[in-house]
Amino acid sequence: MVVADNPPVVQELALDRDCTTLSRHVLQQLQSFSGDAQELSALMNRIGLAAKLISRRLTRAGLLEGALGVTGEVNVQGESVKKMDVYANDVFIAVFKQSGLVCRLASEEMEEPYYIPENCPIGRHTLLYDPIDGSSNVDINLNVGSIFSIRKQEGNDEDGSARDLLQAGHKQIGAGYILYGPSTVLVYSMGHGVHAFTLDPSLGEFILSQENVQVPTHGPIYSVNEGNFWQWEEPIREYIRYVHRHEGYTGRYSGALVGDIHRILFQGGVFLYPGTVKKPEGKLRLLYESAPLAFLMEQAGGRASTGTQDILDVIPERLHARSPLVIGSKEDVALVESFIQDWKRRQEEEAAIAARS
Ligand code: P6P
């Protein structure tokens, strides 16, 4: 008698899991087969295609002429543009052409939103994205990521100003990131929990690897560029001195936001990019970095703030607005905020005393 390696039930479960692709999962999440649900499912599928194309390029970049290094250009952020930045940005544009899904794209790499005319009357979604986040890591083969945010277009944007994008992060319909690491992982939420997919290169599909990810309420990790210590305001310095003097904290910082956030999401702790002397508003961009990650983190039971205001409440004045970011486990974000609140209170008390003297 031949005994199957895996009993039928186990085989069936494994097969069902391998069939839980991105597009199917979105429909399960939305519990609907409506036109809007189908559109979001197809949109996520296109993001998955972009991720596969970028992942393929990254894994072979060291062997491809002209894939690595800088273009010699400077982007709207005033940052040196890597060739991979341009490639990844073009990939996101290419996967949405002739899709009818997305009328506008807004990217860290493009000063103005990019319109896809054939999609515009029908496609009512806008994709905001950072095509390659942490591109300084690309040339040294360390992890990088892509970050995306999905918003509904409001109004007809007749003048092409895309002013309807300048709204709070609560307006996001969905958000996520792709981490290009030892494996390529796509993490997303459509407002019904956070779910992780791993690219199976043998299938060329993202397969569900973890559902309803929950960030621990506290974790040991604090993730910050301590080289900026001299540029921070006093309360942030006080927080760093605190974690230096108390057992149970570990510093981890990769220089690439997506990898640092992924670690916090799964192991707990806090990531900080506070305002600095050179960048008082912080370095990270609100609409396509902080807000989508805040959406995810809150869906996973964590928090994200500027240090004084929830990120999802911040309304940007311009497309490429920056914001300070404190994000991660509820308790750890609250601890950072407590140092800021205490410092502000002491400042007010001292000012009141000075005013009376
Ligand atoms: P710093 C990469 O340039 C990036 O935008 C994020 O991915 C990363 O978290 C941050 O900047 C790193 O900045 O100033 O610490 O090098």
Tab-separated table of C-alpha atoms and ligand atoms in Angstrom:
chain	number	residue	atom	x	y	z
A	1	MET	CA	0.000	0.000	0.000
A	2	VAL	CA	1.456	3.399	-0.956
A	3	VAL	CA	1.138	5.955	1.862
A	4	ALA	CA	0.931	9.528	0.624
A	5	ASP	CA	3.662	11.693	2.106
A	6	ASN	CA	1.052	14.194	3.201
A	7	PRO	CA	-2.471	13.066	4.126
A	8	PRO	CA	-5.144	14.613	1.822
A	9	VAL	CA	-6.194	17.275	4.368
A	10	VAL	CA	-2.646	18.586	4.723
A	11	GLN	CA	-2.199	18.538	0.948
A	12	GLU	CA	-5.455	20.405	0.501
A	13	LEU	CA	-4.448	23.059	3.033
A	14	ALA	CA	-1.061	23.503	1.348
A	15	LEU	CA	-2.721	23.818	-2.061
A	16	ASP	CA	-5.257	26.307	-0.753
A	17	ARG	CA	-2.491	28.378	0.778
A	18	ASP	CA	-0.551	28.363	-2.499
A	19	CYS	CA	-3.714	29.605	-4.191
A	20	THR	CA	-4.147	32.458	-1.701
A	21	THR	CA	-2.620	35.036	-3.968
A	22	LEU	CA	-2.730	38.799	-3.489
A	23	SER	CA	-5.753	39.377	-5.708
A	24	ARG	CA	-7.794	36.608	-4.063
A	25	HIS	CA	-6.833	37.809	-0.587
A	26	VAL	CA	-7.956	41.372	-1.288
A	27	LEU	CA	-11.400	40.089	-2.311
A	28	GLN	CA	-11.522	37.971	0.850
A	29	GLN	CA	-10.585	41.028	2.905
A	30	LEU	CA	-13.221	43.228	1.302
A	31	GLN	CA	-15.772	40.383	1.457
A	32	SER	CA	-17.146	41.554	-1.797
A	33	PHE	CA	-16.965	40.913	-5.546
A	34	SER	CA	-18.239	44.408	-6.346
A	35	GLY	CA	-16.661	46.503	-9.076
A	36	ASP	CA	-14.762	48.539	-6.491
A	37	ALA	CA	-13.459	45.409	-4.773
A	38	GLN	CA	-12.425	43.920	-8.114
A	39	GLU	CA	-10.650	47.219	-8.947
A	40	LEU	CA	-8.697	47.174	-5.683
A	41	SER	CA	-7.887	43.500	-6.183
A	42	ALA	CA	-6.554	44.206	-9.667
A	43	LEU	CA	-4.663	47.236	-8.351
A	44	MET	CA	-2.899	45.152	-5.716
A	45	ASN	CA	-2.087	42.597	-8.384
A	46	ARG	CA	-0.369	45.286	-10.449
A	47	ILE	CA	1.613	46.391	-7.398
A	48	GLY	CA	2.642	42.758	-7.028
A	49	LEU	CA	3.842	42.766	-10.654
A	50	ALA	CA	5.851	45.943	-10.028
A	51	ALA	CA	7.415	44.289	-6.986
A	52	LYS	CA	8.368	41.203	-8.999
A	53	LEU	CA	9.986	43.312	-11.728
A	54	ILE	CA	11.946	45.392	-9.206
A	55	SER	CA	12.955	42.294	-7.228
A	56	ARG	CA	14.206	40.631	-10.396
A	57	ARG	CA	16.283	43.712	-11.294
A	58	LEU	CA	17.730	43.983	-7.790
A	59	THR	CA	18.807	40.334	-7.677
A	60	ARG	CA	20.745	40.770	-10.914
A	61	ALA	CA	21.781	44.436	-10.557
A	62	GLY	CA	25.390	43.561	-9.863
A	63	LEU	CA	25.580	41.749	-13.209
A	64	LEU	CA	23.732	44.298	-15.334
A	65	GLU	CA	25.523	47.148	-17.061
A	66	GLY	CA	24.160	50.485	-15.892
A	67	ALA	CA	21.868	49.108	-13.173
A	68	LEU	CA	23.776	50.460	-10.208
A	69	GLY	CA	25.207	53.828	-9.281
A	70	VAL	CA	23.852	57.335	-9.698
A	71	THR	CA	22.302	59.038	-12.692
A	72	GLY	CA	23.992	62.363	-11.912
A	73	GLU	CA	20.547	63.928	-11.419
A	74	VAL	CA	19.110	65.402	-8.189
A	75	ASN	CA	15.425	64.741	-7.396
A	76	VAL	CA	12.749	67.043	-6.018
A	77	GLN	CA	13.993	66.117	-2.550
A	78	GLY	CA	17.445	67.449	-3.389
A	79	GLU	CA	18.814	63.904	-3.205
A	80	SER	CA	21.157	62.207	-5.645
A	81	VAL	CA	19.095	59.919	-7.900
A	82	LYS	CA	20.171	56.274	-8.159
A	83	LYS	CA	19.654	54.419	-11.449
A	84	MET	CA	17.532	51.928	-9.517
A	85	ASP	CA	15.279	54.793	-8.326
A	86	VAL	CA	14.544	55.707	-11.943
A	87	TYR	CA	14.025	52.092	-13.014
A	88	ALA	CA	11.653	51.352	-10.131
A	89	ASN	CA	9.722	54.561	-10.716
A	90	ASP	CA	9.290	53.663	-14.392
A	91	VAL	CA	8.140	50.161	-13.429
A	92	PHE	CA	5.259	51.515	-11.341
A	93	ILE	CA	4.221	53.725	-14.249
A	94	ALA	CA	4.481	50.883	-16.770
A	95	VAL	CA	2.424	48.350	-14.790
A	96	PHE	CA	-0.520	50.769	-14.561
A	97	LYS	CA	-0.625	51.856	-18.201
A	98	GLN	CA	-3.602	50.435	-20.123
A	99	SER	CA	-4.996	49.156	-16.820
A	100	GLY	CA	-7.953	51.509	-16.354
A	101	LEU	CA	-7.094	51.357	-12.669
A	102	VAL	CA	-5.113	54.393	-11.617
A	103	CYS	CA	-5.547	57.874	-13.071
A	104	ARG	CA	-2.691	59.476	-11.163
A	105	LEU	CA	0.630	58.396	-9.731
A	106	ALA	CA	2.517	60.512	-7.188
A	107	SER	CA	6.087	59.529	-6.460
A	108	GLU	CA	9.048	60.697	-4.459
A	109	GLU	CA	10.907	60.773	-7.771
A	110	MET	CA	8.452	63.035	-9.631
A	111	GLU	CA	7.868	66.694	-8.739
A	112	GLU	CA	4.302	66.641	-10.117
A	113	PRO	CA	1.738	63.828	-10.198
A	114	TYR	CA	1.909	61.647	-13.313
A	115	TYR	CA	-1.403	61.241	-15.163
A	116	ILE	CA	-2.259	58.171	-17.224
A	117	PRO	CA	-4.871	59.658	-19.574
A	118	GLU	CA	-6.388	56.370	-20.799
A	119	ASN	CA	-7.155	55.498	-17.165
A	120	CYS	CA	-8.460	58.840	-16.004
A	121	PRO	CA	-12.201	58.836	-16.659
A	122	ILE	CA	-12.534	55.328	-15.213
A	123	GLY	CA	-9.705	54.879	-12.721
A	124	ARG	CA	-10.750	56.628	-9.526
A	125	HIS	CA	-7.731	55.601	-7.470
A	126	THR	CA	-4.410	57.356	-7.011
A	127	LEU	CA	-1.244	55.522	-6.114
A	128	LEU	CA	1.355	57.398	-4.074
A	129	TYR	CA	4.659	55.614	-3.755
A	130	ASP	CA	8.324	55.669	-2.927
A	131	PRO	CA	9.652	53.352	-5.633
A	132	ILE	CA	12.904	52.471	-3.925
A	133	ASP	CA	13.250	53.513	-0.317
A	134	GLY	CA	16.730	53.340	1.144
A	135	SER	CA	18.406	53.437	-2.243
A	136	SER	CA	21.762	54.171	-0.575
A	137	ASN	CA	21.714	50.456	0.308
A	138	VAL	CA	21.265	49.286	-3.287
A	139	ASP	CA	24.917	49.532	-4.323
A	140	ILE	CA	26.053	47.551	-1.278
A	141	ASN	CA	23.457	44.780	-1.655
A	142	LEU	CA	21.588	45.551	1.561
A	143	ASN	CA	17.823	45.506	1.920
A	144	VAL	CA	15.709	48.213	0.300
A	145	GLY	CA	11.968	48.626	-0.059
A	146	SER	CA	9.075	50.205	-1.904
A	147	ILE	CA	6.241	51.951	-0.053
A	148	PHE	CA	2.759	52.584	-1.441
A	149	SER	CA	-0.453	54.323	-0.465
A	150	ILE	CA	-3.834	54.028	-2.206
A	151	ARG	CA	-6.269	56.941	-2.139
A	152	LYS	CA	-9.575	57.593	-3.885
A	153	GLN	CA	-9.534	60.547	-6.276
A	154	GLU	CA	-11.954	63.197	-5.005
A	155	GLY	CA	-13.390	65.527	-7.625
A	156	ASN	CA	-12.152	65.712	-11.212
A	157	ASP	CA	-8.822	67.454	-10.593
A	158	GLU	CA	-9.558	69.674	-13.619
A	159	ASP	CA	-6.476	71.851	-13.099
A	160	GLY	CA	-4.185	68.888	-12.503
A	161	SER	CA	-3.105	70.266	-9.150
A	162	ALA	CA	-4.053	67.041	-7.321
A	163	ARG	CA	-5.016	69.170	-4.332
A	164	ASP	CA	-7.387	66.411	-3.216
A	165	LEU	CA	-4.291	64.396	-2.227
A	166	LEU	CA	-3.468	66.948	0.475
A	167	GLN	CA	-5.638	65.240	3.073
A	168	ALA	CA	-5.081	63.363	6.313
A	169	GLY	CA	-3.748	59.824	6.287
A	170	HIS	CA	-7.078	58.549	7.598
A	171	LYS	CA	-8.363	59.028	4.028
A	172	GLN	CA	-6.122	56.238	2.741
A	173	ILE	CA	-7.970	53.204	1.389
A	174	GLY	CA	-4.965	50.923	1.598
A	175	ALA	CA	-1.208	50.971	2.110
A	176	GLY	CA	1.779	48.710	2.261
A	177	TYR	CA	5.367	48.079	1.466
A	178	ILE	CA	7.580	45.580	-0.314
A	179	LEU	CA	10.802	44.513	1.418
A	180	TYR	CA	13.502	43.303	-0.969
A	181	GLY	CA	15.590	41.172	1.374
A	182	PRO	CA	16.677	37.512	1.461
A	183	SER	CA	13.111	36.969	0.297
A	184	THR	CA	10.779	39.516	-1.238
A	185	VAL	CA	7.920	40.210	1.144
A	186	LEU	CA	4.846	42.329	0.462
A	187	VAL	CA	2.963	43.616	3.516
A	188	TYR	CA	-0.365	45.404	3.012
A	189	SER	CA	-3.615	46.435	4.599
A	190	MET	CA	-6.943	47.503	3.087
A	191	GLY	CA	-8.168	48.536	6.511
A	192	HIS	CA	-8.957	44.989	7.630
A	193	GLY	CA	-5.706	44.006	9.366
A	194	VAL	CA	-2.142	43.638	8.147
A	195	HIS	CA	-1.118	40.683	5.992
A	196	ALA	CA	2.251	39.489	4.695
A	197	PHE	CA	2.932	37.719	1.393
A	198	THR	CA	6.184	36.089	0.353
A	199	LEU	CA	7.230	35.883	-3.287
A	200	ASP	CA	7.569	32.273	-4.411
A	201	PRO	CA	9.998	32.607	-7.336
A	202	SER	CA	9.113	29.096	-8.532
A	203	LEU	CA	5.502	30.222	-9.016
A	204	GLY	CA	6.181	33.900	-9.719
A	205	GLU	CA	3.409	34.617	-7.212
A	206	PHE	CA	3.147	36.337	-3.847
A	207	ILE	CA	1.760	33.705	-1.487
A	208	LEU	CA	0.136	34.470	1.862
A	209	SER	CA	2.677	33.894	4.623
A	210	GLN	CA	1.134	35.653	7.628
A	211	GLU	CA	-2.360	37.039	8.292
A	212	ASN	CA	-3.448	39.659	10.822
A	213	VAL	CA	0.039	40.648	11.911
A	214	GLN	CA	-0.039	42.313	15.343
A	215	VAL	CA	2.863	44.457	16.564
A	216	PRO	CA	3.833	43.649	20.198
A	217	THR	CA	2.667	46.348	22.646
A	218	HIS	CA	6.308	46.773	23.695
A	219	GLY	CA	9.611	45.644	22.191
A	220	PRO	CA	13.354	45.923	22.882
A	221	ILE	CA	14.296	47.739	19.689
A	222	TYR	CA	14.880	51.450	19.277
A	223	SER	CA	15.777	52.344	15.705
A	224	VAL	CA	17.252	55.779	15.070
A	225	ASN	CA	20.292	57.368	13.453
A	226	GLU	CA	22.236	58.359	16.577
A	227	GLY	CA	24.671	60.289	14.387
A	228	ASN	CA	22.021	63.015	14.446
A	229	PHE	CA	22.136	63.294	18.272
A	230	TRP	CA	23.726	66.758	18.107
A	231	GLN	CA	20.857	67.961	15.864
A	232	TRP	CA	17.940	66.805	18.038
A	233	GLU	CA	15.844	68.799	20.471
A	234	GLU	CA	16.444	68.057	24.155
A	235	PRO	CA	13.527	65.653	24.809
A	236	ILE	CA	14.700	63.259	22.071
A	237	ARG	CA	18.200	63.379	23.563
A	238	GLU	CA	16.671	62.627	26.989
A	239	TYR	CA	14.847	59.607	25.535
A	240	ILE	CA	18.077	58.270	23.979
A	241	ARG	CA	19.933	58.762	27.283
A	242	TYR	CA	17.091	56.820	28.965
A	243	VAL	CA	17.422	53.777	26.691
A	244	HIS	CA	21.207	53.929	27.045
A	245	ARG	CA	20.853	53.691	30.828
A	246	HIS	CA	18.117	51.052	31.121
A	247	GLU	CA	18.446	47.322	30.492
A	248	GLY	CA	16.329	45.679	27.851
A	249	TYR	CA	16.901	47.988	24.877
A	250	THR	CA	18.730	47.158	21.641
A	251	GLY	CA	19.678	49.609	18.910
A	252	ARG	CA	19.037	48.511	15.314
A	253	TYR	CA	19.252	50.870	12.303
A	254	SER	CA	19.763	49.867	8.662
A	255	GLY	CA	19.460	53.224	6.916
A	256	ALA	CA	16.496	51.860	4.963
A	257	LEU	CA	13.100	52.673	6.424
A	258	VAL	CA	11.203	49.620	5.162
A	259	GLY	CA	13.598	47.092	6.708
A	260	ASP	CA	13.653	48.969	10.020
A	261	ILE	CA	9.865	49.187	10.112
A	262	HIS	CA	9.488	45.504	9.168
A	263	ARG	CA	11.671	44.548	12.136
A	264	ILE	CA	9.590	46.745	14.484
A	265	LEU	CA	6.307	45.368	13.078
A	266	PHE	CA	7.309	41.785	13.858
A	267	GLN	CA	9.499	42.189	16.948
A	268	GLY	CA	8.199	45.373	18.577
A	269	GLY	CA	9.934	48.569	19.595
A	270	VAL	CA	10.081	52.044	18.054
A	271	PHE	CA	11.547	53.751	15.004
A	272	LEU	CA	12.280	57.455	15.159
A	273	TYR	CA	13.219	60.032	12.589
A	274	PRO	CA	12.796	63.280	14.566
A	275	GLY	CA	13.237	66.791	13.284
A	276	THR	CA	16.848	67.924	13.105
A	277	VAL	CA	18.684	71.254	12.906
A	278	LYS	CA	19.111	70.732	9.152
A	279	LYS	CA	15.594	69.277	8.625
A	280	PRO	CA	13.310	70.649	11.384
A	281	GLU	CA	10.301	68.869	9.788
A	282	GLY	CA	12.252	65.608	9.666
A	283	LYS	CA	13.541	63.833	6.573
A	284	LEU	CA	10.746	61.381	5.781
A	285	ARG	CA	7.938	62.313	3.406
A	286	LEU	CA	4.432	62.232	4.776
A	287	LEU	CA	2.227	61.155	1.869
A	288	TYR	CA	4.256	58.220	0.580
A	289	GLU	CA	6.399	57.194	3.560
A	290	SER	CA	5.079	58.141	7.020
A	291	ALA	CA	1.332	58.034	6.286
A	292	PRO	CA	1.217	54.591	4.605
A	293	LEU	CA	3.455	53.111	7.300
A	294	ALA	CA	1.324	54.735	9.984
A	295	PHE	CA	-1.793	53.223	8.382
A	296	LEU	CA	-0.188	49.779	8.530
A	297	MET	CA	1.181	50.167	12.059
A	298	GLU	CA	-2.180	51.286	13.458
A	299	GLN	CA	-3.910	48.412	11.653
A	300	ALA	CA	-1.402	46.118	13.412
A	301	GLY	CA	-2.268	47.593	16.818
A	302	GLY	CA	0.657	50.001	17.004
A	303	ARG	CA	0.944	53.779	16.769
A	304	ALA	CA	2.576	56.486	14.682
A	305	SER	CA	2.994	60.128	15.611
A	306	THR	CA	5.092	63.174	14.835
A	307	GLY	CA	5.940	63.125	18.551
A	308	THR	CA	3.034	65.440	19.306
A	309	GLN	CA	0.310	64.554	16.748
A	310	ASP	CA	-0.940	61.280	15.246
A	311	ILE	CA	0.551	60.937	11.770
A	312	LEU	CA	-2.844	59.953	10.338
A	313	ASP	CA	-4.254	63.315	11.466
A	314	VAL	CA	-1.551	65.418	9.793
A	315	ILE	CA	-2.785	67.364	6.739
A	316	PRO	CA	0.102	68.193	4.377
A	317	GLU	CA	0.422	71.579	2.710
A	318	ARG	CA	2.230	70.179	-0.305
A	319	LEU	CA	2.734	66.875	-2.094
A	320	HIS	CA	6.298	66.297	-0.880
A	321	ALA	CA	5.770	67.537	2.681
A	322	ARG	CA	7.974	65.963	5.322
A	323	SER	CA	7.104	65.045	8.923
A	324	PRO	CA	8.939	63.838	12.000
A	325	LEU	CA	8.117	60.165	12.662
A	326	VAL	CA	7.856	58.123	15.852
A	327	ILE	CA	6.315	54.734	14.980
A	328	GLY	CA	5.973	51.264	16.448
A	329	SER	CA	4.697	49.579	19.597
A	330	LYS	CA	2.032	51.498	21.500
A	331	GLU	CA	4.006	51.632	24.759
A	332	ASP	CA	7.277	52.629	23.126
A	333	VAL	CA	5.743	55.428	21.056
A	334	ALA	CA	3.990	56.676	24.195
A	335	LEU	CA	7.307	56.678	26.086
A	336	VAL	CA	8.952	58.895	23.457
A	337	GLU	CA	5.929	61.217	23.477
A	338	SER	CA	6.098	61.425	27.286
A	339	PHE	CA	9.623	62.863	27.121
A	340	ILE	CA	8.369	65.525	24.675
A	341	GLN	CA	5.323	66.332	26.820
A	342	ASP	CA	7.396	66.575	30.031
A	343	TRP	CA	9.935	68.827	28.331
A	344	LYS	CA	7.199	71.127	26.972
A	345	ARG	CA	5.621	71.330	30.432
A	346	ARG	CA	8.959	72.258	32.013
A	347	GLN	CA	9.500	74.891	29.314
A	348	GLU	CA	6.082	76.411	30.054
A	349	GLU	CA	6.718	76.368	33.826
A	350	GLU	CA	10.096	78.068	33.389
A	351	ALA	CA	8.548	80.679	31.089
A	352	ALA	CA	5.800	81.340	33.671
A	353	ILE	CA	8.406	81.763	36.428
A	354	ALA	CA	10.472	84.089	34.229
A	355	ALA	CA	7.352	86.116	33.422
A	356	ARG	CA	6.596	86.579	37.140
A	357	SER	CA	10.142	87.645	38.058
B	1	P6P	P1	19.651	58.903	7.374
B	1	P6P	C1	16.596	56.584	2.910
B	1	P6P	O1	17.236	57.667	2.251
B	1	P6P	C2	15.592	57.186	3.862
B	1	P6P	O2	14.667	57.966	3.180
B	1	P6P	C3	14.914	56.088	4.662
B	1	P6P	O3	14.789	54.899	3.956
B	1	P6P	C4	15.798	55.916	5.874
B	1	P6P	O4	15.082	55.505	7.022
B	1	P6P	C5	16.380	57.325	6.069
B	1	P6P	O5	16.292	57.988	4.807
B	1	P6P	C6	17.814	57.266	6.499
B	1	P6P	O6	18.242	58.606	6.668
B	1	P6P	O7	19.664	60.404	7.544
B	1	P6P	O8	19.635	58.188	8.718
B	1	P6P	O9	20.701	58.368	6.447
